[in-house]
mmCIF file of C-alpha atoms in Angstrom:
data_model
loop_
_atom_site.group_PDB
_atom_site.id
_atom_site.type_symbol
_atom_site.label_atom_id
_atom_site.label_comp_id
_atom_site.label_asym_id
_atom_site.label_seq_id
_atom_site.Cartn_x
_atom_site.Cartn_y
_atom_site.Cartn_z
ATOM 1 C CA MET U 1361 -55.750 93.991 -27.105
ATOM 2 C CA THR U 1362 -54.127 97.146 -28.396
ATOM 3 C CA ALA U 1363 -56.265 99.810 -30.055
ATOM 4 C CA PHE U 1364 -53.918 99.951 -33.068
ATOM 5 C CA PRO U 1365 -52.959 96.367 -33.960
ATOM 6 C CA ASP U 1366 -50.810 97.450 -36.934
ATOM 7 C CA ALA U 1367 -48.800 99.993 -34.916
ATOM 8 C CA GLU U 1368 -45.096 99.343 -34.427
ATOM 9 C CA PRO U 1369 -44.532 97.685 -31.039
ATOM 10 C CA VAL U 1370 -41.155 99.424 -30.605
ATOM 11 C CA VAL U 1371 -40.605 103.127 -31.314
ATOM 12 C CA LEU U 1372 -37.221 104.865 -31.333
ATOM 13 C CA GLN U 1373 -37.176 107.943 -29.095
ATOM 14 C CA PRO U 1374 -34.669 110.792 -28.778
ATOM 15 C CA ALA U 1375 -31.681 109.972 -26.602
ATOM 16 C CA THR U 1376 -31.771 111.464 -23.114
ATOM 17 C CA ALA U 1377 -28.002 111.246 -22.559
ATOM 18 C CA PRO U 1378 -24.848 110.284 -24.444
ATOM 19 C CA HIS U 1379 -24.455 106.557 -25.137
ATOM 20 C CA THR U 1380 -28.137 105.998 -24.378
ATOM 21 C CA LEU U 1381 -30.673 104.225 -26.576
ATOM 22 C CA CYS U 1382 -34.293 105.113 -25.796
ATOM 23 C CA LEU U 1383 -37.116 102.948 -27.093
ATOM 24 C CA ALA U 1384 -40.834 102.963 -26.315
ATOM 25 C CA LEU U 1385 -42.776 99.719 -26.047
ATOM 26 C CA VAL U 1386 -46.266 100.256 -27.431
ATOM 27 C CA GLY U 1387 -49.482 98.237 -27.218
ATOM 28 C CA ASP U 1388 -49.347 94.592 -26.247
ATOM 29 C CA LEU U 1389 -46.206 92.701 -25.322
ATOM 30 C CA GLY U 1390 -47.010 89.032 -25.527
ATOM 31 C CA TYR U 1391 -47.155 85.799 -27.442
ATOM 32 C CA GLU U 1392 -48.226 87.372 -30.726
ATOM 33 C CA ASN U 1393 -45.410 89.913 -30.993
ATOM 34 C CA SER U 1394 -42.616 89.140 -28.520
ATOM 35 C CA GLU U 1395 -40.329 87.744 -31.239
ATOM 36 C CA GLU U 1396 -40.869 90.903 -33.300
ATOM 37 C CA VAL U 1397 -40.171 93.073 -30.248
ATOM 38 C CA LEU U 1398 -36.963 91.154 -29.537
ATOM 39 C CA ALA U 1399 -35.859 91.504 -33.163
ATOM 40 C CA LEU U 1400 -36.573 95.240 -33.185
ATOM 41 C CA VAL U 1401 -34.929 95.952 -29.837
ATOM 42 C CA GLY U 1402 -31.963 93.730 -30.662
ATOM 43 C CA GLY U 1403 -31.563 95.331 -34.066
ATOM 44 C CA GLU U 1404 -31.511 98.833 -32.590
ATOM 45 C CA LEU U 1405 -29.264 97.792 -29.719
ATOM 46 C CA TRP U 1406 -26.628 95.993 -31.761
ATOM 47 C CA ALA U 1407 -26.617 98.574 -34.572
ATOM 48 C CA ARG U 1408 -25.014 101.057 -32.177
ATOM 49 C CA GLU U 1409 -21.582 100.266 -30.811
ATOM 50 C CA ASP U 1410 -21.518 103.083 -28.260
ATOM 51 C CA VAL U 1411 -24.669 102.162 -26.296
ATOM 52 C CA ARG U 1412 -24.064 101.889 -22.573
ATOM 53 C CA THR U 1413 -27.646 102.387 -21.408
ATOM 54 C CA LEU U 1414 -30.930 101.070 -22.796
ATOM 55 C CA ARG U 1415 -34.063 102.844 -21.613
ATOM 56 C CA LEU U 1416 -37.408 101.204 -22.378
ATOM 57 C CA ASP U 1417 -40.367 103.544 -21.949
ATOM 58 C CA CYS U 1418 -43.235 101.264 -20.908
ATOM 59 C CA ARG U 1419 -45.985 103.841 -20.315
ATOM 60 C CA ARG U 1420 -47.808 102.864 -23.535
ATOM 61 C CA LEU U 1421 -47.932 99.130 -22.822
ATOM 62 C CA ASP U 1422 -51.511 97.889 -22.703
ATOM 63 C CA MET U 1423 -50.885 94.217 -21.893
ATOM 64 C CA VAL U 1424 -47.967 92.025 -20.862
ATOM 65 C CA ASP U 1425 -48.221 88.243 -20.685
ATOM 66 C CA SER U 1426 -45.663 85.614 -19.684
ATOM 67 C CA THR U 1427 -44.105 85.616 -23.153
ATOM 68 C CA GLY U 1428 -43.749 89.397 -22.964
ATOM 69 C CA LEU U 1429 -42.090 89.042 -19.572
ATOM 70 C CA ALA U 1430 -39.725 86.475 -21.083
ATOM 71 C CA ALA U 1431 -38.848 89.024 -23.788
ATOM 72 C CA LEU U 1432 -38.018 91.636 -21.136
ATOM 73 C CA LEU U 1433 -35.858 89.117 -19.301
ATOM 74 C CA GLN U 1434 -34.048 88.297 -22.562
ATOM 75 C CA ILE U 1435 -33.389 91.989 -23.168
ATOM 76 C CA HIS U 1436 -32.079 92.206 -19.600
ATOM 77 C CA ARG U 1437 -29.686 89.302 -20.300
ATOM 78 C CA TRP U 1438 -28.453 91.016 -23.492
ATOM 79 C CA THR U 1439 -27.723 94.254 -21.677
ATOM 80 C CA GLN U 1440 -26.012 92.488 -18.775
ATOM 81 C CA ARG U 1441 -23.798 90.492 -21.147
ATOM 82 C CA GLY U 1442 -22.974 93.664 -23.062
ATOM 83 C CA GLY U 1443 -22.070 95.558 -19.890
ATOM 84 C CA MET U 1444 -25.011 97.933 -20.351
ATOM 85 C CA ASP U 1445 -27.582 99.323 -17.958
ATOM 86 C CA LEU U 1446 -31.279 98.651 -18.562
ATOM 87 C CA TYR U 1447 -34.053 100.869 -17.238
ATOM 88 C CA LEU U 1448 -37.788 100.240 -17.505
ATOM 89 C CA ASP U 1449 -39.189 103.758 -17.463
ATOM 90 C CA HIS U 1450 -42.800 104.329 -16.375
ATOM 91 C CA PRO U 1451 -43.867 100.678 -16.132
ATOM 92 C CA GLY U 1452 -47.463 101.501 -15.207
ATOM 93 C CA PRO U 1453 -49.848 99.283 -13.274
ATOM 94 C CA VAL U 1454 -50.133 96.491 -15.875
ATOM 95 C CA LEU U 1455 -46.410 95.814 -16.141
ATOM 96 C CA GLU U 1456 -45.788 96.456 -12.462
ATOM 97 C CA ARG U 1457 -48.413 93.849 -11.534
ATOM 98 C CA VAL U 1458 -46.829 91.213 -13.789
ATOM 99 C CA LEU U 1459 -43.372 91.972 -12.403
ATOM 100 C CA ARG U 1460 -44.525 91.806 -8.782
ATOM 101 C CA ILE U 1461 -46.603 88.622 -9.215
ATOM 102 C CA THR U 1462 -43.686 86.848 -10.879
ATOM 103 C CA GLY U 1463 -41.080 88.105 -8.418
ATOM 104 C CA THR U 1464 -39.099 89.878 -11.158
ATOM 105 C CA TYR U 1465 -39.824 93.471 -10.128
ATOM 106 C CA GLU U 1466 -36.602 93.971 -8.147
ATOM 107 C CA HIS U 1467 -34.593 92.038 -10.722
ATOM 108 C CA LEU U 1468 -35.643 94.362 -13.548
ATOM 109 C CA THR U 1469 -35.991 97.685 -11.701
ATOM 110 C CA ALA U 1470 -33.419 97.685 -8.889
ATOM 111 C CA PRO U 1471 -30.792 100.430 -9.018
ATOM 112 C CA ARG U 1472 -27.567 99.230 -10.563
ATOM 113 C CA PRO U 1473 -24.523 98.988 -8.281
ATOM 114 C CA PHE U 1474 -22.372 100.274 -11.155
ATOM 115 C CA SER U 1475 -23.696 102.614 -13.778
ATOM 116 C CA HIS U 1476 -22.151 103.676 -17.058
ATOM 117 C CA GLY U 1477 -24.240 106.838 -17.034
ATOM 118 C CA GLN U 1478 -23.140 110.202 -15.760
ATOM 119 C CA GLY U 1479 -24.503 111.224 -12.386
ATOM 120 C CA ALA U 1480 -27.574 109.816 -10.747
ATOM 121 C CA ALA U 1481 -30.091 107.987 -12.872
ATOM 122 C CA PRO U 1482 -33.474 109.660 -13.279
ATOM 123 C CA GLN U 1483 -36.498 108.145 -11.584
ATOM 124 C CA THR U 1484 -37.299 105.060 -13.625
ATOM 125 C CA TYR U 1485 -40.620 103.898 -12.309
ATOM 126 C CA GLU U 1486 -43.834 105.261 -10.988
ATOM 127 C CA ILE U 1487 -45.670 103.452 -8.218
ATOM 128 C CA GLU U 1488 -49.239 104.346 -7.496
ATOM 129 C CA GLY U 1489 -50.489 103.540 -4.023
#
């Protein structure tokens, strides 16, 4: 459980490039707040017509359950349908474990064959050995 249960689960961050929306996922991502997270991410995403890249900073995620994974997959579907790139930045060991166990790691973190961004994408995940 997150140390600050009343904290916002999605925090807007400064853009790192043009046409990029950067959001941080904070605390738990699961059954109790996945609908709120989807509403917040969707609201930010669809409020901006020029977004070509969505970057989700996951370093402050404490817990991810199957409902949280479903939320990430829904966000992935939204970005794919909208012709946008999605990056999960700094997934950390908790999220990485869930992604690997469920076989969704490559699906959500693989480099995109076509990118809207300019130049090479920055490193988007950290793997500890």
